[in-house]
Each structure stands twice: as C-alpha cells, then as structure tokens.
C-alpha cells in the first residue's frame, strides 16, 4: 500500500541504530519508528545523513526500507534518501526504490564531485525522469558545497515529480524568496533544527527534523501548537528545546543525537567508523545537555 507524501508536518530523518559489533539493530530501529508514529509524525526519511548513509551498504539501505514498510503498514509515507556518486547509480537506486515500495525519495546532489549548476540540474532531472516517485530536493550548501538556486528550481519544476525542498541553507529569508517566486509549487521543509520554528512561522510547510529522533512527542507538539495558533506555547517548547536542537548543527550530530535517543530508550549509541564514540570532556558535556533537557522537559 502506497502513501503519497504531502510534504507537510514533521518528517524525522531517522537514525540507523547499530549493535555493538556494527550490525543494524532492526529491533531498535522499529521501536524508534513506532515511537515516531505514536507521537504523530507525518512521514519518515531513511538513510539520510543522520541515518549514516555514508557507512551503509546499498543492500542495507533497502533492508531498512523493507523493515520500515513492514512496521509502518501504510500509516505514513516512507521516504528513501539517494546519496550516490554517479548519475547511473542514482537512477538505478531510484528505480529499485520504486520497485521496493518506497513512497518517495529525498535526493542529494552528486556526492564527491562539486558539480556546477548545469550539472546539478541535469543530475536531478535525470533521476526524476527515471521514476514517478515524488522527490524532495536536499538544498544544503553548508555541508555539501552545492547551492540549489531559485533559477535552478525554475528548471527543476518542469519535472512534476520534483515537489519539495529540504531547505538547509541556514538563510530563513530563502523561504520567502521561494514562496514569492513559486507560490505553493515547491513545498518547503526546514532542514535545520535550530531555525525550525522561525521557518514554520515564515511559511515553511514542515520540518525534516533531527532531535525528533529522541524527542518525537515534543517535536510534534511544538508543530501542533503553532498550527493551532498557540504561538506562545510553541515558543515555550522551542526555548526548552534549543540546547538540544543545537546538537543537530555539529559535525558529530550523529553521535550526539544517538546519545539523546539512547537516553530516551529508542536508539543505541553505537556508530560505524570513521565515526567514533564520544570520550572524555565531550561525552560528559553532551550527556549533561541531554540530562538537563530531560529533567526540565515541558508539560505538553
């Protein structure tokens, strides 16, 4: 059963929990998915940056998809991330995702090559032409060195399946630029936890969230408060949340967020090399931030 993404609301970029020996911990993976659905998220995204896509084998990504689809049972859309080095492999991945039952795709620009604007547009449009799955374009020039400009989106929207953007430029004025230029043609999902409430207030349709992996109830509650017009309550949750949300904007966001989700009983802390477990002062400091957040969490 396919669930069409509306690209609205909260979309967790799911962690990939591992066992101590580095295997995927599917039991904990499904436990986290169920916690997200119970909290009321609007879709899930698999094998993204937080899902440690860079250390997952291709077959493992499709195992995650298979297990997620079995767990979700059509209740929310299941989106699979594409982060490939070549156009050929990205096209093959998109076709396999469709055949395997994915409800949509998140599409990163080519990895390991800083393509120019023409190359990026051609890459995105070639993948879009290979499948009828709806596509979320990931625009993150800070981490991936490629900025998808408004002029590039002007070309991309020729593809009806390119429907949304994960807006991670860190420039919230880009939301207004997008809306002024394209109206509602491109749905906008904020991709940076620390500007998620501002982005929603400025007209973003939703959030691809990170700390939701540890705190799904609080994330969804903040969104719902804002949608219902209770801006003050949304702000209260956001201000409590901010020290935790700042864990999302560090190169070790995977280790940090896994520790937070582990503290909540819905992940394991283990990562795959070259990432290493936290040690010393850093480990102590991050655990203190997490513990302080848990101890002072708001009444929803």
PDB file of C-alpha atoms in Angstrom:
ATOM      1  CA  UNK A   1       0.000   0.000   0.000  1.00  0.00           C
ATOM      2  CA  UNK A   2       1.468   3.336  -1.061  1.00  0.00           C
ATOM      3  CA  UNK A   3       1.085   6.529   0.956  1.00  0.00           C
ATOM      4  CA  UNK A   4       1.601   9.709  -1.038  1.00  0.00           C
ATOM      5  CA  UNK A   5       3.691  12.286   0.869  1.00  0.00           C
ATOM      6  CA  UNK A   6       2.052  15.673   1.301  1.00  0.00           C
ATOM      7  CA  UNK A   7       5.386  17.255   2.326  1.00  0.00           C
ATOM      8  CA  UNK A   8       3.719  18.894   5.307  1.00  0.00           C
ATOM      9  CA  UNK A   9       4.405  18.443   9.001  1.00  0.00           C
ATOM     10  CA  UNK A  10       7.211  16.607  10.780  1.00  0.00           C
ATOM     11  CA  UNK A  11       9.451  14.192   8.860  1.00  0.00           C
ATOM     12  CA  UNK A  12      12.128  12.575  11.058  1.00  0.00           C
ATOM     13  CA  UNK A  13      15.464  11.904   9.415  1.00  0.00           C
ATOM     14  CA  UNK A  14      15.718   8.540  11.125  1.00  0.00           C
ATOM     15  CA  UNK A  15      18.797   7.230  12.877  1.00  0.00           C
ATOM     16  CA  UNK A  16      20.146   3.809  11.960  1.00  0.00           C
ATOM     17  CA  UNK A  17      20.761   2.067  15.303  1.00  0.00           C
ATOM     18  CA  UNK A  18      23.635  -0.412  15.363  1.00  0.00           C
ATOM     19  CA  UNK A  19      24.592  -3.229  17.688  1.00  0.00           C
ATOM     20  CA  UNK A  20      27.950  -3.080  19.453  1.00  0.00           C
ATOM     21  CA  UNK A  21      29.532  -5.138  16.659  1.00  0.00           C
ATOM     22  CA  UNK A  22      28.276  -2.772  13.947  1.00  0.00           C
ATOM     23  CA  UNK A  23      25.260  -4.666  12.601  1.00  0.00           C
ATOM     24  CA  UNK A  24      21.961  -2.853  12.098  1.00  0.00           C
ATOM     25  CA  UNK A  25      19.801  -3.178  15.202  1.00  0.00           C
ATOM     26  CA  UNK A  26      16.453  -3.700  13.491  1.00  0.00           C
ATOM     27  CA  UNK A  27      14.625  -4.227  16.787  1.00  0.00           C
ATOM     28  CA  UNK A  28      15.630  -0.770  17.996  1.00  0.00           C
ATOM     29  CA  UNK A  29      15.010   0.676  14.518  1.00  0.00           C
ATOM     30  CA  UNK A  30      11.388  -0.475  14.558  1.00  0.00           C
ATOM     31  CA  UNK A  31      10.995   0.666  18.166  1.00  0.00           C
ATOM     32  CA  UNK A  32      12.018   4.179  17.144  1.00  0.00           C
ATOM     33  CA  UNK A  33       9.685   4.137  14.135  1.00  0.00           C
ATOM     34  CA  UNK A  34       6.770   3.192  16.380  1.00  0.00           C
ATOM     35  CA  UNK A  35       7.639   5.987  18.807  1.00  0.00           C
ATOM     36  CA  UNK A  36       7.601   8.452  15.900  1.00  0.00           C
ATOM     37  CA  UNK A  37       4.230   7.231  14.609  1.00  0.00           C
ATOM     38  CA  UNK A  38       2.720   7.248  18.111  1.00  0.00           C
ATOM     39  CA  UNK A  39       3.824  10.875  18.517  1.00  0.00           C
ATOM     40  CA  UNK A  40       2.092  11.792  15.263  1.00  0.00           C
ATOM     41  CA  UNK A  41       4.845  12.430  12.696  1.00  0.00           C
ATOM     42  CA  UNK A  42       3.773  12.853   9.091  1.00  0.00           C
ATOM     43  CA  UNK A  43       6.381  10.690   7.344  1.00  0.00           C
ATOM     44  CA  UNK A  44       9.866   9.224   7.860  1.00  0.00           C
ATOM     45  CA  UNK A  45      13.086   9.534   5.877  1.00  0.00           C
ATOM     46  CA  UNK A  46      15.529   6.639   5.798  1.00  0.00           C
ATOM     47  CA  UNK A  47      19.291   6.502   5.208  1.00  0.00           C
ATOM     48  CA  UNK A  48      19.993  10.212   5.276  1.00  0.00           C
ATOM     49  CA  UNK A  49      22.954  11.920   6.922  1.00  0.00           C
ATOM     50  CA  UNK A  50      21.602  11.107  10.394  1.00  0.00           C
ATOM     51  CA  UNK A  51      20.929   7.577   9.192  1.00  0.00           C
ATOM     52  CA  UNK A  52      24.657   7.251   8.455  1.00  0.00           C
ATOM     53  CA  UNK A  53      24.123   6.794   4.719  1.00  0.00           C
ATOM     54  CA  UNK A  54      27.854   7.177   4.161  1.00  0.00           C
ATOM     55  CA  UNK A  55      28.606   3.939   6.037  1.00  0.00           C
ATOM     56  CA  UNK A  56      25.622   1.880   4.873  1.00  0.00           C
ATOM     57  CA  UNK A  57      25.905  -0.586   2.011  1.00  0.00           C
ATOM     58  CA  UNK A  58      23.284  -0.216  -0.717  1.00  0.00           C
ATOM     59  CA  UNK A  59      21.627  -3.503   0.233  1.00  0.00           C
ATOM     60  CA  UNK A  60      21.435  -2.363   3.858  1.00  0.00           C
ATOM     61  CA  UNK A  61      19.513   0.750   2.800  1.00  0.00           C
ATOM     62  CA  UNK A  62      16.955  -1.448   1.095  1.00  0.00           C
ATOM     63  CA  UNK A  63      16.801  -3.731   4.136  1.00  0.00           C
ATOM     64  CA  UNK A  64      15.948  -0.641   6.194  1.00  0.00           C
ATOM     65  CA  UNK A  65      13.252   0.222   3.655  1.00  0.00           C
ATOM     66  CA  UNK A  66      11.783  -3.277   3.761  1.00  0.00           C
ATOM     67  CA  UNK A  67      11.690  -3.388   7.564  1.00  0.00           C
ATOM     68  CA  UNK A  68      10.273   0.142   7.792  1.00  0.00           C
ATOM     69  CA  UNK A  69       7.476  -0.620   5.324  1.00  0.00           C
ATOM     70  CA  UNK A  70       6.574  -3.747   7.298  1.00  0.00           C
ATOM     71  CA  UNK A  71       6.452  -1.730  10.516  1.00  0.00           C
ATOM     72  CA  UNK A  72       4.621   1.301   9.133  1.00  0.00           C
ATOM     73  CA  UNK A  73       1.941  -0.683   7.280  1.00  0.00           C
ATOM     74  CA  UNK A  74       0.850   2.318   5.222  1.00  0.00           C
ATOM     75  CA  UNK A  75       0.192   4.619   8.177  1.00  0.00           C
ATOM     76  CA  UNK A  76       2.636   7.312   6.977  1.00  0.00           C
ATOM     77  CA  UNK A  77       4.861   7.794   3.903  1.00  0.00           C
ATOM     78  CA  UNK A  78       8.281   6.141   3.918  1.00  0.00           C
ATOM     79  CA  UNK A  79      10.895   8.198   2.060  1.00  0.00           C
ATOM     80  CA  UNK A  80      14.276   6.779   0.997  1.00  0.00           C
ATOM     81  CA  UNK A  81      17.324   9.005   0.593  1.00  0.00           C
ATOM     82  CA  UNK A  82      19.534   8.894  -2.517  1.00  0.00           C
ATOM     83  CA  UNK A  83      23.170   9.933  -1.985  1.00  0.00           C
ATOM     84  CA  UNK A  84      25.132   8.464  -4.875  1.00  0.00           C
ATOM     85  CA  UNK A  85      28.363   9.386  -6.638  1.00  0.00           C
ATOM     86  CA  UNK A  86      27.182   8.872 -10.218  1.00  0.00           C
ATOM     87  CA  UNK A  87      24.029   9.611 -12.174  1.00  0.00           C
ATOM     88  CA  UNK A  88      23.910   5.994 -13.329  1.00  0.00           C
ATOM     89  CA  UNK A  89      23.845   4.659  -9.778  1.00  0.00           C
ATOM     90  CA  UNK A  90      21.327   7.281  -8.642  1.00  0.00           C
ATOM     91  CA  UNK A  91      18.957   6.272 -11.464  1.00  0.00           C
ATOM     92  CA  UNK A  92      19.357   2.581 -10.617  1.00  0.00           C
ATOM     93  CA  UNK A  93      18.731   3.377  -6.942  1.00  0.00           C
ATOM     94  CA  UNK A  94      15.578   5.350  -7.747  1.00  0.00           C
ATOM     95  CA  UNK A  95      14.175   2.522  -9.855  1.00  0.00           C
ATOM     96  CA  UNK A  96      14.942  -0.033  -7.160  1.00  0.00           C
ATOM     97  CA  UNK A  97      13.331   2.203  -4.514  1.00  0.00           C
ATOM     98  CA  UNK A  98      10.144   2.327  -6.577  1.00  0.00           C
ATOM     99  CA  UNK A  99      10.147  -1.439  -7.086  1.00  0.00           C
ATOM    100  CA  UNK A 100      10.772  -1.973  -3.357  1.00  0.00           C
ATOM    101  CA  UNK A 101       7.758   0.068  -2.284  1.00  0.00           C
ATOM    102  CA  UNK A 102       9.198   3.448  -1.221  1.00  0.00           C
ATOM    103  CA  UNK A 103       6.621   6.244  -1.139  1.00  0.00           C
ATOM    104  CA  UNK A 104       9.061   8.962  -2.144  1.00  0.00           C
ATOM    105  CA  UNK A 105      12.695   9.981  -2.444  1.00  0.00           C
ATOM    106  CA  UNK A 106      14.975  12.543  -0.881  1.00  0.00           C
ATOM    107  CA  UNK A 107      17.639  13.447  -3.429  1.00  0.00           C
ATOM    108  CA  UNK A 108      21.052  14.857  -2.620  1.00  0.00           C
ATOM    109  CA  UNK A 109      23.312  16.407  -5.273  1.00  0.00           C
ATOM    110  CA  UNK A 110      26.151  14.201  -6.571  1.00  0.00           C
ATOM    111  CA  UNK A 111      28.470  13.159  -3.768  1.00  0.00           C
ATOM    112  CA  UNK A 112      32.260  13.587  -4.082  1.00  0.00           C
ATOM    113  CA  UNK A 113      32.048  15.978  -7.016  1.00  0.00           C
ATOM    114  CA  UNK A 114      31.286  19.662  -6.708  1.00  0.00           C
ATOM    115  CA  UNK A 115      29.112  19.898  -9.801  1.00  0.00           C
ATOM    116  CA  UNK A 116      28.230  23.237 -11.372  1.00  0.00           C
ATOM    117  CA  UNK A 117      24.652  24.467 -11.711  1.00  0.00           C
ATOM    118  CA  UNK A 118      24.043  22.879 -15.114  1.00  0.00           C
ATOM    119  CA  UNK A 119      25.400  19.543 -13.940  1.00  0.00           C
ATOM    120  CA  UNK A 120      23.321  19.559 -10.752  1.00  0.00           C
ATOM    121  CA  UNK A 121      20.108  20.388 -12.619  1.00  0.00           C
ATOM    122  CA  UNK A 122      20.821  17.678 -15.199  1.00  0.00           C
ATOM    123  CA  UNK A 123      21.542  15.163 -12.428  1.00  0.00           C
ATOM    124  CA  UNK A 124      18.310  15.931 -10.570  1.00  0.00           C
ATOM    125  CA  UNK A 125      16.173  15.936 -13.726  1.00  0.00           C
ATOM    126  CA  UNK A 126      17.689  12.672 -14.969  1.00  0.00           C
ATOM    127  CA  UNK A 127      16.841  10.900 -11.717  1.00  0.00           C
ATOM    128  CA  UNK A 128      13.356  12.448 -11.705  1.00  0.00           C
ATOM    129  CA  UNK A 129      12.757  11.198 -15.243  1.00  0.00           C
ATOM    130  CA  UNK A 130      13.615   7.634 -14.195  1.00  0.00           C
ATOM    131  CA  UNK A 131      10.791   7.285 -11.662  1.00  0.00           C
ATOM    132  CA  UNK A 132       7.320   8.552 -10.866  1.00  0.00           C
ATOM    133  CA  UNK A 133       8.072   8.727  -7.143  1.00  0.00           C
ATOM    134  CA  UNK A 134       7.691  12.202  -5.595  1.00  0.00           C
ATOM    135  CA  UNK A 135      11.027  13.848  -4.855  1.00  0.00           C
ATOM    136  CA  UNK A 136      12.333  16.078  -2.078  1.00  0.00           C
ATOM    137  CA  UNK A 137      15.444  18.013  -3.189  1.00  0.00           C
ATOM    138  CA  UNK A 138      18.039  18.485  -0.445  1.00  0.00           C
ATOM    139  CA  UNK A 139      19.471  22.016  -0.584  1.00  0.00           C
ATOM    140  CA  UNK A 140      22.390  22.141   1.852  1.00  0.00           C
ATOM    141  CA  UNK A 141      25.281  24.275   0.565  1.00  0.00           C
ATOM    142  CA  UNK A 142      26.911  24.437   4.005  1.00  0.00           C
ATOM    143  CA  UNK A 143      27.535  20.689   4.290  1.00  0.00           C
ATOM    144  CA  UNK A 144      27.615  19.639   0.627  1.00  0.00           C
ATOM    145  CA  UNK A 145      29.074  22.698  -1.084  1.00  0.00           C
ATOM    146  CA  UNK A 146      26.289  22.928  -3.666  1.00  0.00           C
ATOM    147  CA  UNK A 147      23.627  25.644  -3.554  1.00  0.00           C
ATOM    148  CA  UNK A 148      20.431  24.968  -5.479  1.00  0.00           C
ATOM    149  CA  UNK A 149      19.450  28.486  -6.575  1.00  0.00           C
ATOM    150  CA  UNK A 150      15.986  29.792  -7.398  1.00  0.00           C
ATOM    151  CA  UNK A 151      16.942  29.843 -11.075  1.00  0.00           C
ATOM    152  CA  UNK A 152      17.854  26.161 -10.815  1.00  0.00           C
ATOM    153  CA  UNK A 153      14.486  25.412  -9.202  1.00  0.00           C
ATOM    154  CA  UNK A 154      12.852  27.236 -12.108  1.00  0.00           C
ATOM    155  CA  UNK A 155      14.253  24.476 -14.339  1.00  0.00           C
ATOM    156  CA  UNK A 156      13.607  21.671 -11.859  1.00  0.00           C
ATOM    157  CA  UNK A 157       9.884  22.358 -11.527  1.00  0.00           C
ATOM    158  CA  UNK A 158       9.485  21.326 -15.151  1.00  0.00           C
ATOM    159  CA  UNK A 159       9.544  17.839 -13.566  1.00  0.00           C
ATOM    160  CA  UNK A 160       6.185  17.256 -11.909  1.00  0.00           C
ATOM    161  CA  UNK A 161       7.697  14.696  -9.522  1.00  0.00           C
ATOM    162  CA  UNK A 162      10.085  17.287  -8.023  1.00  0.00           C
ATOM    163  CA  UNK A 163       7.688  18.526  -5.369  1.00  0.00           C
ATOM    164  CA  UNK A 164       9.583  19.773  -2.336  1.00  0.00           C
ATOM    165  CA  UNK A 165      12.847  21.083  -0.940  1.00  0.00           C
ATOM    166  CA  UNK A 166      14.647  20.311   2.282  1.00  0.00           C
ATOM    167  CA  UNK A 167      15.713  23.896   2.966  1.00  0.00           C
ATOM    168  CA  UNK A 168      19.050  23.750   4.786  1.00  0.00           C
ATOM    169  CA  UNK A 169      20.712  26.924   3.535  1.00  0.00           C
ATOM    170  CA  UNK A 170      20.549  28.414   7.078  1.00  0.00           C
ATOM    171  CA  UNK A 171      19.124  31.581   5.449  1.00  0.00           C
ATOM    172  CA  UNK A 172      15.484  31.808   6.512  1.00  0.00           C
ATOM    173  CA  UNK A 173      14.862  34.610   4.012  1.00  0.00           C
ATOM    174  CA  UNK A 174      15.192  31.949   1.328  1.00  0.00           C
ATOM    175  CA  UNK A 175      11.762  30.655   2.402  1.00  0.00           C
ATOM    176  CA  UNK A 176      10.174  33.969   1.449  1.00  0.00           C
ATOM    177  CA  UNK A 177      12.132  34.080  -1.798  1.00  0.00           C
ATOM    178  CA  UNK A 178      10.877  30.595  -2.681  1.00  0.00           C
ATOM    179  CA  UNK A 179       7.263  31.451  -1.876  1.00  0.00           C
ATOM    180  CA  UNK A 180       7.420  34.776  -3.733  1.00  0.00           C
ATOM    181  CA  UNK A 181       8.783  33.046  -6.828  1.00  0.00           C
ATOM    182  CA  UNK A 182       6.973  29.702  -6.851  1.00  0.00           C
ATOM    183  CA  UNK A 183       3.950  30.094  -4.596  1.00  0.00           C
ATOM    184  CA  UNK A 184       2.966  26.656  -3.352  1.00  0.00           C
ATOM    185  CA  UNK A 185       4.521  24.769  -6.291  1.00  0.00           C
ATOM    186  CA  UNK A 186       7.509  23.700  -4.181  1.00  0.00           C
ATOM    187  CA  UNK A 187       6.717  22.566  -0.651  1.00  0.00           C
ATOM    188  CA  UNK A 188       9.330  23.790   1.815  1.00  0.00           C
ATOM    189  CA  UNK A 189      10.583  21.617   4.667  1.00  0.00           C
ATOM    190  CA  UNK A 190      13.060  23.248   7.043  1.00  0.00           C
ATOM    191  CA  UNK A 191      16.143  21.033   7.357  1.00  0.00           C
ATOM    192  CA  UNK A 192      17.881  22.724  10.292  1.00  0.00           C
ATOM    193  CA  UNK A 193      16.521  22.107  13.794  1.00  0.00           C
ATOM    194  CA  UNK A 194      17.724  25.434  15.232  1.00  0.00           C
ATOM    195  CA  UNK A 195      15.603  27.518  12.837  1.00  0.00           C
ATOM    196  CA  UNK A 196      12.603  25.196  12.566  1.00  0.00           C
ATOM    197  CA  UNK A 197      10.076  27.356  14.419  1.00  0.00           C
ATOM    198  CA  UNK A 198      11.140  30.538  12.596  1.00  0.00           C
ATOM    199  CA  UNK A 199      10.871  28.663   9.301  1.00  0.00           C
ATOM    200  CA  UNK A 200       7.352  27.443  10.067  1.00  0.00           C
ATOM    201  CA  UNK A 201       6.315  30.953  11.086  1.00  0.00           C
ATOM    202  CA  UNK A 202       7.628  32.263   7.763  1.00  0.00           C
ATOM    203  CA  UNK A 203       5.550  29.785   5.776  1.00  0.00           C
ATOM    204  CA  UNK A 204       7.554  26.574   5.604  1.00  0.00           C
ATOM    205  CA  UNK A 205       5.254  23.568   5.223  1.00  0.00           C
ATOM    206  CA  UNK A 206       7.105  21.341   7.649  1.00  0.00           C
ATOM    207  CA  UNK A 207      10.407  20.169   9.074  1.00  0.00           C
ATOM    208  CA  UNK A 208      12.854  17.390   8.274  1.00  0.00           C
ATOM    209  CA  UNK A 209      13.911  17.069  11.889  1.00  0.00           C
ATOM    210  CA  UNK A 210      16.854  15.552  13.753  1.00  0.00           C
ATOM    211  CA  UNK A 211      16.199  15.732  17.500  1.00  0.00           C
ATOM    212  CA  UNK A 212      12.756  14.304  16.818  1.00  0.00           C
ATOM    213  CA  UNK A 213      14.649  11.001  16.773  1.00  0.00           C
ATOM    214  CA  UNK A 214      14.994  11.377  20.539  1.00  0.00           C
ATOM    215  CA  UNK A 215      12.031  13.621  21.364  1.00  0.00           C
ATOM    216  CA  UNK A 216       9.171  12.891  18.959  1.00  0.00           C
ATOM    217  CA  UNK A 217       6.355  13.999  21.298  1.00  0.00           C
ATOM    218  CA  UNK A 218       7.888  17.406  21.957  1.00  0.00           C
ATOM    219  CA  UNK A 219       8.687  17.997  18.285  1.00  0.00           C
ATOM    220  CA  UNK A 220       5.177  17.159  17.112  1.00  0.00           C
ATOM    221  CA  UNK A 221       3.622  19.130  19.990  1.00  0.00           C
ATOM    222  CA  UNK A 222       5.583  22.249  19.039  1.00  0.00           C
ATOM    223  CA  UNK A 223       4.359  21.944  15.456  1.00  0.00           C
ATOM    224  CA  UNK A 224       0.763  21.358  16.529  1.00  0.00           C
ATOM    225  CA  UNK A 225       0.776  24.296  18.948  1.00  0.00           C
ATOM    226  CA  UNK A 226       1.888  26.582  16.134  1.00  0.00           C
ATOM    227  CA  UNK A 227      -0.657  25.156  13.686  1.00  0.00           C
ATOM    228  CA  UNK A 228      -3.466  25.684  16.206  1.00  0.00           C
ATOM    229  CA  UNK A 229      -2.430  29.298  16.767  1.00  0.00           C
ATOM    230  CA  UNK A 230      -0.920  28.844  20.236  1.00  0.00           C
ATOM    231  CA  UNK A 231       2.309  30.625  19.359  1.00  0.00           C
ATOM    232  CA  UNK A 232       3.280  31.195  22.998  1.00  0.00           C
ATOM    233  CA  UNK A 233       3.108  27.506  23.870  1.00  0.00           C
ATOM    234  CA  UNK A 234       5.096  26.649  20.722  1.00  0.00           C
ATOM    235  CA  UNK A 235       7.736  29.170  21.804  1.00  0.00           C
ATOM    236  CA  UNK A 236       7.886  27.694  25.311  1.00  0.00           C
ATOM    237  CA  UNK A 237       8.622  24.242  23.893  1.00  0.00           C
ATOM    238  CA  UNK A 238      11.133  25.699  21.423  1.00  0.00           C
ATOM    239  CA  UNK A 239      13.047  27.597  24.079  1.00  0.00           C
ATOM    240  CA  UNK A 240      13.253  24.482  26.249  1.00  0.00           C
ATOM    241  CA  UNK A 241      14.335  22.501  23.190  1.00  0.00           C
ATOM    242  CA  UNK A 242      17.075  24.824  21.895  1.00  0.00           C
ATOM    243  CA  UNK A 243      20.109  23.436  23.816  1.00  0.00           C
ATOM    244  CA  UNK A 244      19.137  20.007  22.485  1.00  0.00           C
ATOM    245  CA  UNK A 245      18.388  21.262  18.967  1.00  0.00           C
ATOM    246  CA  UNK A 246      21.892  22.709  18.790  1.00  0.00           C
ATOM    247  CA  UNK A 247      23.200  19.135  18.827  1.00  0.00           C
ATOM    248  CA  UNK A 248      21.890  18.967  15.226  1.00  0.00           C
ATOM    249  CA  UNK A 249      24.327  21.578  13.841  1.00  0.00           C
ATOM    250  CA  UNK A 250      27.646  19.947  14.749  1.00  0.00           C
ATOM    251  CA  UNK A 251      29.745  17.557  12.635  1.00  0.00           C
ATOM    252  CA  UNK A 252      29.150  14.906  15.332  1.00  0.00           C
ATOM    253  CA  UNK A 253      25.370  15.274  15.157  1.00  0.00           C
ATOM    254  CA  UNK A 254      25.033  11.510  14.650  1.00  0.00           C
ATOM    255  CA  UNK A 255      26.869  10.652  17.866  1.00  0.00           C
ATOM    256  CA  UNK A 256      25.086  13.425  19.777  1.00  0.00           C
ATOM    257  CA  UNK A 257      21.569  12.582  18.657  1.00  0.00           C
ATOM    258  CA  UNK A 258      22.143   8.859  19.126  1.00  0.00           C
ATOM    259  CA  UNK A 259      23.118   9.574  22.739  1.00  0.00           C
ATOM    260  CA  UNK A 260      19.923  11.588  23.220  1.00  0.00           C
ATOM    261  CA  UNK A 261      17.744   8.885  21.684  1.00  0.00           C
ATOM    262  CA  UNK A 262      19.550   6.234  23.731  1.00  0.00           C
ATOM    263  CA  UNK A 263      18.773   8.203  26.900  1.00  0.00           C
ATOM    264  CA  UNK A 264      15.104   8.037  25.850  1.00  0.00           C
ATOM    265  CA  UNK A 265      15.327   4.278  25.215  1.00  0.00           C
ATOM    266  CA  UNK A 266      14.726   4.462  21.454  1.00  0.00           C
ATOM    267  CA  UNK A 267      18.230   4.051  19.998  1.00  0.00           C
ATOM    268  CA  UNK A 268      21.637   2.618  20.682  1.00  0.00           C
ATOM    269  CA  UNK A 269      24.736   4.853  20.925  1.00  0.00           C
ATOM    270  CA  UNK A 270      26.860   2.816  18.525  1.00  0.00           C
ATOM    271  CA  UNK A 271      28.254   4.333  15.320  1.00  0.00           C
ATOM    272  CA  UNK A 272      30.306   2.988  12.422  1.00  0.00           C
ATOM    273  CA  UNK A 273      33.877   4.075  11.788  1.00  0.00           C
ATOM    274  CA  UNK A 274      35.256   6.510  10.799  1.00  0.00           C
ATOM    275  CA  UNK A 275      32.861   7.944  13.397  1.00  0.00           C
ATOM    276  CA  UNK A 276      33.964   7.018  16.897  1.00  0.00           C
ATOM    277  CA  UNK A 277      32.146   7.038  20.245  1.00  0.00           C
ATOM    278  CA  UNK A 278      32.476  10.217  22.273  1.00  0.00           C
ATOM    279  CA  UNK A 279      35.044  10.294  25.063  1.00  0.00           C
ATOM    280  CA  UNK A 280      36.194  12.482  27.910  1.00  0.00           C
ATOM    281  CA  UNK A 281      35.005  16.059  28.340  1.00  0.00           C
ATOM    282  CA  UNK A 282      32.954  15.995  25.144  1.00  0.00           C
ATOM    283  CA  UNK A 283      30.990  12.908  26.164  1.00  0.00           C
ATOM    284  CA  UNK A 284      30.379  14.350  29.633  1.00  0.00           C
ATOM    285  CA  UNK A 285      29.255  17.740  28.254  1.00  0.00           C
ATOM    286  CA  UNK A 286      26.810  16.251  25.744  1.00  0.00           C
ATOM    287  CA  UNK A 287      25.343  13.885  28.319  1.00  0.00           C
ATOM    288  CA  UNK A 288      24.836  16.821  30.681  1.00  0.00           C
ATOM    289  CA  UNK A 289      22.953  18.779  27.990  1.00  0.00           C
ATOM    290  CA  UNK A 290      20.730  15.764  27.337  1.00  0.00           C
ATOM    291  CA  UNK A 291      20.133  15.069  31.038  1.00  0.00           C
ATOM    292  CA  UNK A 292      19.276  18.709  31.716  1.00  0.00           C
ATOM    293  CA  UNK A 293      16.764  18.704  28.857  1.00  0.00           C
ATOM    294  CA  UNK A 294      15.112  15.516  30.042  1.00  0.00           C
ATOM    295  CA  UNK A 295      14.914  16.816  33.622  1.00  0.00           C
ATOM    296  CA  UNK A 296      13.238  20.073  32.592  1.00  0.00           C
ATOM    297  CA  UNK A 297      11.019  18.871  29.757  1.00  0.00           C
ATOM    298  CA  UNK A 298       7.775  20.827  29.359  1.00  0.00           C
ATOM    299  CA  UNK A 299       4.322  19.563  30.206  1.00  0.00           C
ATOM    300  CA  UNK A 300       2.547  19.112  26.882  1.00  0.00           C
TER     301      UNK A 300
END
